[in-house]
Amino acid sequence: MFELSFIWAGIIAFAVLTYVILDGFDLGVGILFPFADGEREKATMMNSIAPIWDGNETWLVMGGGGLFAVFPLAYAVVMPALYMPIILMLLALIFRGVAFEYRWRTERWKPVWDFAFFGGSLVAAFMQGIALGALVQGIEVADRSYAGDWWDWLSAFSLLTGFAAVTGYALLGATWLILKTEGSLQRQMQGFAWWLAAGTLAFIGIVSVLTPFQDPVYFERWFNLPGSILSVMMPVAVFAAAWALFTGLNAGKDGQPFLAALTLFVLCFIGIGISFYPNIVPPSLTIAEAAAPDESLLFALVGTVVLVPMILAYTAYAYWVFRGKINPEEGYH
């Protein structure tokens, strides 16, 4: 019989991964927004994500809310350690969300809301990368509470993962715009995507090399059997995804680069999971230790079994309704 805490760890991991790959490309569109050539291209870029961006963020709420409900000890430790990047990320997401509504209602203040859309996307992506890096490098726990300093989240490694997240999200955004647009904007994004793919792969390589040295447990897991088998398999899988990405870009295909970029993110997420397991807060707090009582886990699971398929269904329906290329003459607003 499966442990309820591990079932919930799988659900939280699924919610976080879904958020990263869905909101990742719409944050990437915001990061690329200043490179649009005129109002027509800006409107096309925003209209490519306007019907779905807020639905994508549902998974952030589910991941954060789920962590609070079923892993309260992990939530109580992680939040004090990452207050600053998380608060900045949420403020950035708010400014970005407001920009979606206000820039269409004004001409005078449109540059302000354009900057809010770009700045919010950039800061949110950077802070998500920093938070991930801070988590990977480990959070100090003593007596079941956070025992580190206020600035522990800020390090050379977390800054590196912050820049990696910005570059990776921009790659997702560029490949999404290749899928959704035509003409000069699509050609521009094909050029951007090639260089962003090279940058993303470089960051993946550097972070992958440095991660095992963040904690002896990571090193042992990746370089002792059977983990060393994964140390060989993961680079092969990343190479295959990179090959699909570059061949898709060189061939001028619409969907292949986007799917290949998403695959890169999934592989990175699996790599992080391999390093962490069975900890939920490395290096010392395990999934079982951080979980709420079984009665609470079972009660919450009953509702989640109903809720998750509903979210998946309306998300899939939204993407189906707004499928196909964006017509610059037909705005969402």
GROMACS .gro file of C-alpha atoms in nm, residues 48 163 178 216 230-231:
model
    6
   48SER     CA    1  -0.125   3.473  -2.777
  163PHE     CA    2   1.956   3.369  -1.477
  178ILE     CA    3   0.678   3.032  -3.323
  216PRO     CA    4   2.725   1.510  -0.019
  230LEU     CA    5   2.101   0.798  -1.431
  231SER     CA    6   2.410   1.019  -1.458
   0.00000   0.00000   0.00000
